[in-house]
Short mmCIF file of C-alpha atoms in Angstrom, two decimals:
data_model
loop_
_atom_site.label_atom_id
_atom_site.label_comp_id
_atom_site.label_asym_id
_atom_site.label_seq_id
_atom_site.Cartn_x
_atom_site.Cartn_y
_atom_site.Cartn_z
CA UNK A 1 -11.00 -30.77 1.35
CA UNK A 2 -7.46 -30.84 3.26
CA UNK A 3 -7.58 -29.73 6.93
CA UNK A 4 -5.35 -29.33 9.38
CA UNK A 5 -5.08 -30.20 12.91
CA UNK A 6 -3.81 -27.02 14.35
CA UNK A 7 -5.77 -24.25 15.31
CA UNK A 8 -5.67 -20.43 13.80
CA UNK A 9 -3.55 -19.35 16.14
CA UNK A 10 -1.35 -21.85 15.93
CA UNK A 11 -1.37 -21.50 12.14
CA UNK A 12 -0.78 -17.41 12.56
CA UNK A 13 1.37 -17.08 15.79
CA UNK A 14 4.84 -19.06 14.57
CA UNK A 15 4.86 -17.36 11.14
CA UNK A 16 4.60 -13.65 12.83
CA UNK A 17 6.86 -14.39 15.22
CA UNK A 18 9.44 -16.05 12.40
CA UNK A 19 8.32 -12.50 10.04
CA UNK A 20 9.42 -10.23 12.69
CA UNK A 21 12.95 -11.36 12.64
CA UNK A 22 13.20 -10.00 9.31
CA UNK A 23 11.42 -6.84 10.25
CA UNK A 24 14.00 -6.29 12.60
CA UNK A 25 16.56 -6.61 10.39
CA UNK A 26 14.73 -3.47 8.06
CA UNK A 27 17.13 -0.94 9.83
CA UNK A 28 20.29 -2.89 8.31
CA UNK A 29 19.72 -1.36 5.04
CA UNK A 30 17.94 1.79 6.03
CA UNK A 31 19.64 4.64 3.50
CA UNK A 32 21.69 7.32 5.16
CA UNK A 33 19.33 9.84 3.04
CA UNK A 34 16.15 8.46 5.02
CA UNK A 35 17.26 10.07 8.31
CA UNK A 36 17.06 13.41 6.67
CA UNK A 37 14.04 12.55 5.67
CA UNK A 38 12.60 11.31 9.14
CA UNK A 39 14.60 14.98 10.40
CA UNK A 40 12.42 16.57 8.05
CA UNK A 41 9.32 15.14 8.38
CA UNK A 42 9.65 15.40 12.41
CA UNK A 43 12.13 17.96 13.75
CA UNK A 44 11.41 17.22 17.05
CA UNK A 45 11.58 13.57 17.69
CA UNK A 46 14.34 11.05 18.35
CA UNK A 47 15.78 9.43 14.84
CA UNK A 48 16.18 6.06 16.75
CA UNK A 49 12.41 6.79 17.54
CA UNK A 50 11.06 7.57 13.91
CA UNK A 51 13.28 4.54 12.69
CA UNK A 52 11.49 2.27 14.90
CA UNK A 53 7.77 3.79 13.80
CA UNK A 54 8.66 2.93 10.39
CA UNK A 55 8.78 -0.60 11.47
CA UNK A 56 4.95 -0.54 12.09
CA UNK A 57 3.91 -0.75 8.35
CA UNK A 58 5.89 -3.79 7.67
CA UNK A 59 4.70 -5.33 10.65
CA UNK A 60 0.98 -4.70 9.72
CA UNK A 61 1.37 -6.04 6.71
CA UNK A 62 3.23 -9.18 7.78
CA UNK A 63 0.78 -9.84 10.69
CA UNK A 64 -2.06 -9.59 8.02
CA UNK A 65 -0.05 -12.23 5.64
CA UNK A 66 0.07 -14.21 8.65
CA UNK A 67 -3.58 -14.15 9.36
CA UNK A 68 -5.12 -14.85 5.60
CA UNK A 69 -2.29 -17.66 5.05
CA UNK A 70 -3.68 -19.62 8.45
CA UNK A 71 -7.19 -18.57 7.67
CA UNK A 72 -6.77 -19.93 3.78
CA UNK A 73 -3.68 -22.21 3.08
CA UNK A 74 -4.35 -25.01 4.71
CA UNK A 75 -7.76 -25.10 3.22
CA UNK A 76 -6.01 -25.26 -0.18
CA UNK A 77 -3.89 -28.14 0.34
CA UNK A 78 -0.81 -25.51 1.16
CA UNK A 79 1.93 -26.61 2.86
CA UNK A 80 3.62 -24.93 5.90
CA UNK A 81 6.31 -26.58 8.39
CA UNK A 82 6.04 -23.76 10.98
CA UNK A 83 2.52 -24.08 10.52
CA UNK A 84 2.32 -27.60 10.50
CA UNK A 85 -0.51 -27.80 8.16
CA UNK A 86 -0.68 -30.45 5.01
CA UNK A 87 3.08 -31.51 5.81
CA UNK A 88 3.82 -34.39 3.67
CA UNK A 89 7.43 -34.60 3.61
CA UNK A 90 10.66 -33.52 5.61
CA UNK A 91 11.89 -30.13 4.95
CA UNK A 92 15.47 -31.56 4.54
CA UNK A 93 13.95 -33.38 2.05
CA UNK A 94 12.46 -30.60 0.07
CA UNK A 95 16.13 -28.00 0.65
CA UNK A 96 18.05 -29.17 -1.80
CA UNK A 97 15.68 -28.42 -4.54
CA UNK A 98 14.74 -25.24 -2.77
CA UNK A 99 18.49 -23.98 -2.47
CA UNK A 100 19.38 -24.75 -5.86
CA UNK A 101 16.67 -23.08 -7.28
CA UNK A 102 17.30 -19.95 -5.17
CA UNK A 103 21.00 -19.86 -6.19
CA UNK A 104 20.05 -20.43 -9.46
CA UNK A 105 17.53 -17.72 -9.38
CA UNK A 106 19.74 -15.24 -8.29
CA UNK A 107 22.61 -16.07 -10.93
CA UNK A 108 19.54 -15.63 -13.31
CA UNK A 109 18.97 -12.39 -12.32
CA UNK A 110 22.48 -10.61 -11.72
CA UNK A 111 23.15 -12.35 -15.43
CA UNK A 112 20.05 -11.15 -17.03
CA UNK A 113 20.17 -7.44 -15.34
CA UNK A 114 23.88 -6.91 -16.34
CA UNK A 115 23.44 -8.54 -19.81
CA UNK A 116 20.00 -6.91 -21.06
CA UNK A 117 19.43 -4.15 -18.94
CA UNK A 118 22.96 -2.88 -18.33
CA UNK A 119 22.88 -2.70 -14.79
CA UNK A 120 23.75 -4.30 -11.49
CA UNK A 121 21.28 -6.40 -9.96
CA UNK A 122 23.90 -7.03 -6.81
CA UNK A 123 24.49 -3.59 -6.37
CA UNK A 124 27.81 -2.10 -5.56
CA UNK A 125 27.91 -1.79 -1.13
CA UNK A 126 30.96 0.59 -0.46
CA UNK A 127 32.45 -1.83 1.98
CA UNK A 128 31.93 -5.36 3.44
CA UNK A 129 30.17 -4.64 5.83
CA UNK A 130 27.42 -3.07 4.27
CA UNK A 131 27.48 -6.41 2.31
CA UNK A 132 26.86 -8.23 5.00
CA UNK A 133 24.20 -6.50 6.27
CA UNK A 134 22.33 -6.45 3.15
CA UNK A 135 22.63 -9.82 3.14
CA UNK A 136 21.40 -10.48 6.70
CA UNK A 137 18.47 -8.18 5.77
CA UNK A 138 17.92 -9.98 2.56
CA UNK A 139 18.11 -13.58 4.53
CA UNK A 140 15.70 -12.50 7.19
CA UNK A 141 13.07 -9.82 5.71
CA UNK A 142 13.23 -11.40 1.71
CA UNK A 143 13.54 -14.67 2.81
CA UNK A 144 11.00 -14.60 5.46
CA UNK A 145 8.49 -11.79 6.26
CA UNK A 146 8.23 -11.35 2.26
CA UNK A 147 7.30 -15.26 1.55
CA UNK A 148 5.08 -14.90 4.49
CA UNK A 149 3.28 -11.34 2.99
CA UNK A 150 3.13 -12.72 -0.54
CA UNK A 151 3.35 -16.24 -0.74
CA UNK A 152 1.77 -17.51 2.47
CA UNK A 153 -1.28 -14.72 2.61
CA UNK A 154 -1.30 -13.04 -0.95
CA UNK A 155 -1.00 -16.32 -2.63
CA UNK A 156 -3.52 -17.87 -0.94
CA UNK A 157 -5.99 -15.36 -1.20
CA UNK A 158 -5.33 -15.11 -5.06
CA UNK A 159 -5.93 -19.19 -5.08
CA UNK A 160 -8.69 -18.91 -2.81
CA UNK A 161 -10.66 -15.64 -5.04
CA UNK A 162 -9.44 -17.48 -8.17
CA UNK A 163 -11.33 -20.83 -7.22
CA UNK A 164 -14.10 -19.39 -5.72
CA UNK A 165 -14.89 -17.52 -9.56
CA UNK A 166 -14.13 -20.59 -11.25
CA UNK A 167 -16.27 -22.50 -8.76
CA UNK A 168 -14.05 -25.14 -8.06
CA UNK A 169 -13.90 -26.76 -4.90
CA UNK A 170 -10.72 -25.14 -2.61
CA UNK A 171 -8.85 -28.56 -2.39
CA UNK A 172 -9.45 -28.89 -6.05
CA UNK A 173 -6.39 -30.25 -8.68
CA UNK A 174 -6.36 -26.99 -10.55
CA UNK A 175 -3.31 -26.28 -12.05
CA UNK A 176 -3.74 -23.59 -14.38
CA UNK A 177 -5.51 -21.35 -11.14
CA UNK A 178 -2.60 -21.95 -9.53
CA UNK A 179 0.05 -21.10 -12.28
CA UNK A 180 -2.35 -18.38 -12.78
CA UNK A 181 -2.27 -17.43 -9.09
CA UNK A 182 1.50 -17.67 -9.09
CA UNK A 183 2.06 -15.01 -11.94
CA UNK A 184 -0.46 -12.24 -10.59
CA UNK A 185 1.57 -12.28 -7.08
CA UNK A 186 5.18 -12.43 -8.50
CA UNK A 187 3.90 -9.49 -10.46
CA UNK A 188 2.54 -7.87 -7.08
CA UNK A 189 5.88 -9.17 -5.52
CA UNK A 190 7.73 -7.47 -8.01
CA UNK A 191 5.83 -4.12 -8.14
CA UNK A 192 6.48 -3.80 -4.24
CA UNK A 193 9.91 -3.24 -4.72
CA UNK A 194 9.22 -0.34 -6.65
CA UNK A 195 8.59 2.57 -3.74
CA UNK A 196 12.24 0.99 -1.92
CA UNK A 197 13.81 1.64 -5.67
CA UNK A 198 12.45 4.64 -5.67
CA UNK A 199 15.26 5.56 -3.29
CA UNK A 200 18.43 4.47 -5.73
CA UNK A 201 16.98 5.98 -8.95
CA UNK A 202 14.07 7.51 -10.44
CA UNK A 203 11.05 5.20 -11.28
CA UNK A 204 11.30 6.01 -15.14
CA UNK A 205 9.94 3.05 -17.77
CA UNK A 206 13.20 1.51 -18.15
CA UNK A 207 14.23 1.29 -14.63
CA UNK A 208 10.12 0.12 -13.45
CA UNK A 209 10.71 -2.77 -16.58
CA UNK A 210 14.01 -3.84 -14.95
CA UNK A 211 13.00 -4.23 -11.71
CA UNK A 212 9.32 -5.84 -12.59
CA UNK A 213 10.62 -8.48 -14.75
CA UNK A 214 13.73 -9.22 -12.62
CA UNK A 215 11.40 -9.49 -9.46
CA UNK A 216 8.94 -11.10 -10.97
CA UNK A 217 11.05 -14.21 -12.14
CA UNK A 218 12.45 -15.00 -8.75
CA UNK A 219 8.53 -14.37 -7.58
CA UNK A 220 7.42 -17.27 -10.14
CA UNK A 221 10.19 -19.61 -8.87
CA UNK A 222 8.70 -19.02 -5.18
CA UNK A 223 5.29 -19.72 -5.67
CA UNK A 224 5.82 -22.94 -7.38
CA UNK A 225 7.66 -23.88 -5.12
CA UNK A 226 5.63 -22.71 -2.10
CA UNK A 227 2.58 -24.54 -4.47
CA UNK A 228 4.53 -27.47 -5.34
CA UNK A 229 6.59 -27.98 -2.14
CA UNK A 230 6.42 -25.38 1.30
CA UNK A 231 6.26 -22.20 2.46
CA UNK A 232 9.29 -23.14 3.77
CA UNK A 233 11.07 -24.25 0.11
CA UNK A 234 10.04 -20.65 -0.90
CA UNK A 235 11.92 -19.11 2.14
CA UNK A 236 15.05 -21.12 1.64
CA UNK A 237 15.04 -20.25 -2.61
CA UNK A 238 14.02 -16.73 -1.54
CA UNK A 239 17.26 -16.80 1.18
CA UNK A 240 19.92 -18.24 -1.49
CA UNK A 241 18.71 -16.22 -3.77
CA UNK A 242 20.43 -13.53 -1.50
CA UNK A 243 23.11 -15.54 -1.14
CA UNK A 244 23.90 -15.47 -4.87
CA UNK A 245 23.68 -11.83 -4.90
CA UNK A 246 25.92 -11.69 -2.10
CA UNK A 247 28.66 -13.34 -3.99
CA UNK A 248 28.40 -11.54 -6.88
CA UNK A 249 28.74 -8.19 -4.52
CA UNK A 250 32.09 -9.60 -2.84
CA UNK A 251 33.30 -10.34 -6.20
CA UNK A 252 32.49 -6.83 -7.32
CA UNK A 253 33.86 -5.47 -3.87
CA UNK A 254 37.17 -7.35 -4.14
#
């Protein structure tokens, strides 16, 4: 079995505090429809004040990502630089890969929606600025607190349940878990997007497929790289993926 030297905390702390950034960032892309909704829901209280409570769920979830990634990963041979568990090569080594697959990804996917599905996986910001927050948003909360939820903590668990039914041993060569593993949270990955699409559209079968299987495939390129490589690899794909939309919204914009 693969340990690691550091302790839990030292495992959990670095990858909250790196998650936050991006929960932070949530407000960026906050619809103008949800403060409304927040007027609604409390007449009485500050919008700047219900926007920041709505930052609470996110950060639950990201500090309990945190937590089952440094109580699991490193047990699973896992790799994390800000963790510094199983590190067995230089991040700069493992970006290129990483940042090619993200862009790559994300051409994917803008091709893909607008070719099968008719739509506009970039989406259509009224103004350059709101493309540039969307993309800080998408650099800091996709790129980060997501790959820490679902790659770093939902992953792992999924490994870790998956092994523990197929009795195998955690450090175990098991590729077929893992692939297995991989699918199931790109598929979770995917489905949490659903409740934010909510917002654009209405969740009918055509536009639940469209987001699912577009979700899921940049979800499939993150774990295996997150498997194969670092958590790290998966934030930098998950990051140009963004990056890739981005272009494809300034070349929409302009």
């Amino acid at each position: 079995m693969l340990e690691s030297g550091p302790s839990f905390p030292q495992r959990f702390w670095p990858l909250v505090a790196a998650g936050l950034l991006g929960v932070l960032a949530l407000p960026l892309t906050f619809p103008p429809s949800l403060d409304e909704s927040l007027r609604a829901a409390a007449p009485g209280m500050a919008p700047g004040v219900l926007k920041a409570l709505t930052l609470i769920q996110p950060a639950l979830l990201l500090a309990a990502g945190a937590a089952i990634g440094a109580a699991l990963a490193h047990r699973l041979g896992l790799t994390s630089h800000l963790a510094g568990v199983n590190v067995r090569r230089h991040l700069l080594h493992e970006l290129p890969l990483a940042i090619a697959g993200g862009l790559i990804v994300g051409a994917v996917i803008v091709v893909v929606d607008r070719t099968v599905f008719q739509g506009g996986a970039a989406g259509q910001p009224a103004s350059l600025r709101n493309i540039g927050e969307a993309l800080a948003s998408g650099v800091l909360y996709g790129g980060i607190t997501e790959e820490v939820m679902m790659r770093w903590g939902l992953l792992s668990l999924v490994a870790w349940a998956m092994l523990k039914l197929a009795r195998r041993p955690l450090a175990a060569e098991a590729p077929v878990i893992y692939m297995l593993a991989i699918v199931v949270v790109a598929v979770v990955f995917a489905a949490a997007h659903l409740p934010a699409a909510a917002v654009v559209a209405p969740l009918d079968a055509p536009f639940v497929t469209r987001i699912v299987v577009l979700n899921s495939i940049a979800g499939v390129v993150y774990g295996a790289l997150f498997w194969q490589r670092s958590l790290e690899a998966a934030m930098a794909a998950h990051m140009a993926t963004h990056v890739a939309f981005t272009v494809a919204r300034v070349m929409q914009w302009a």
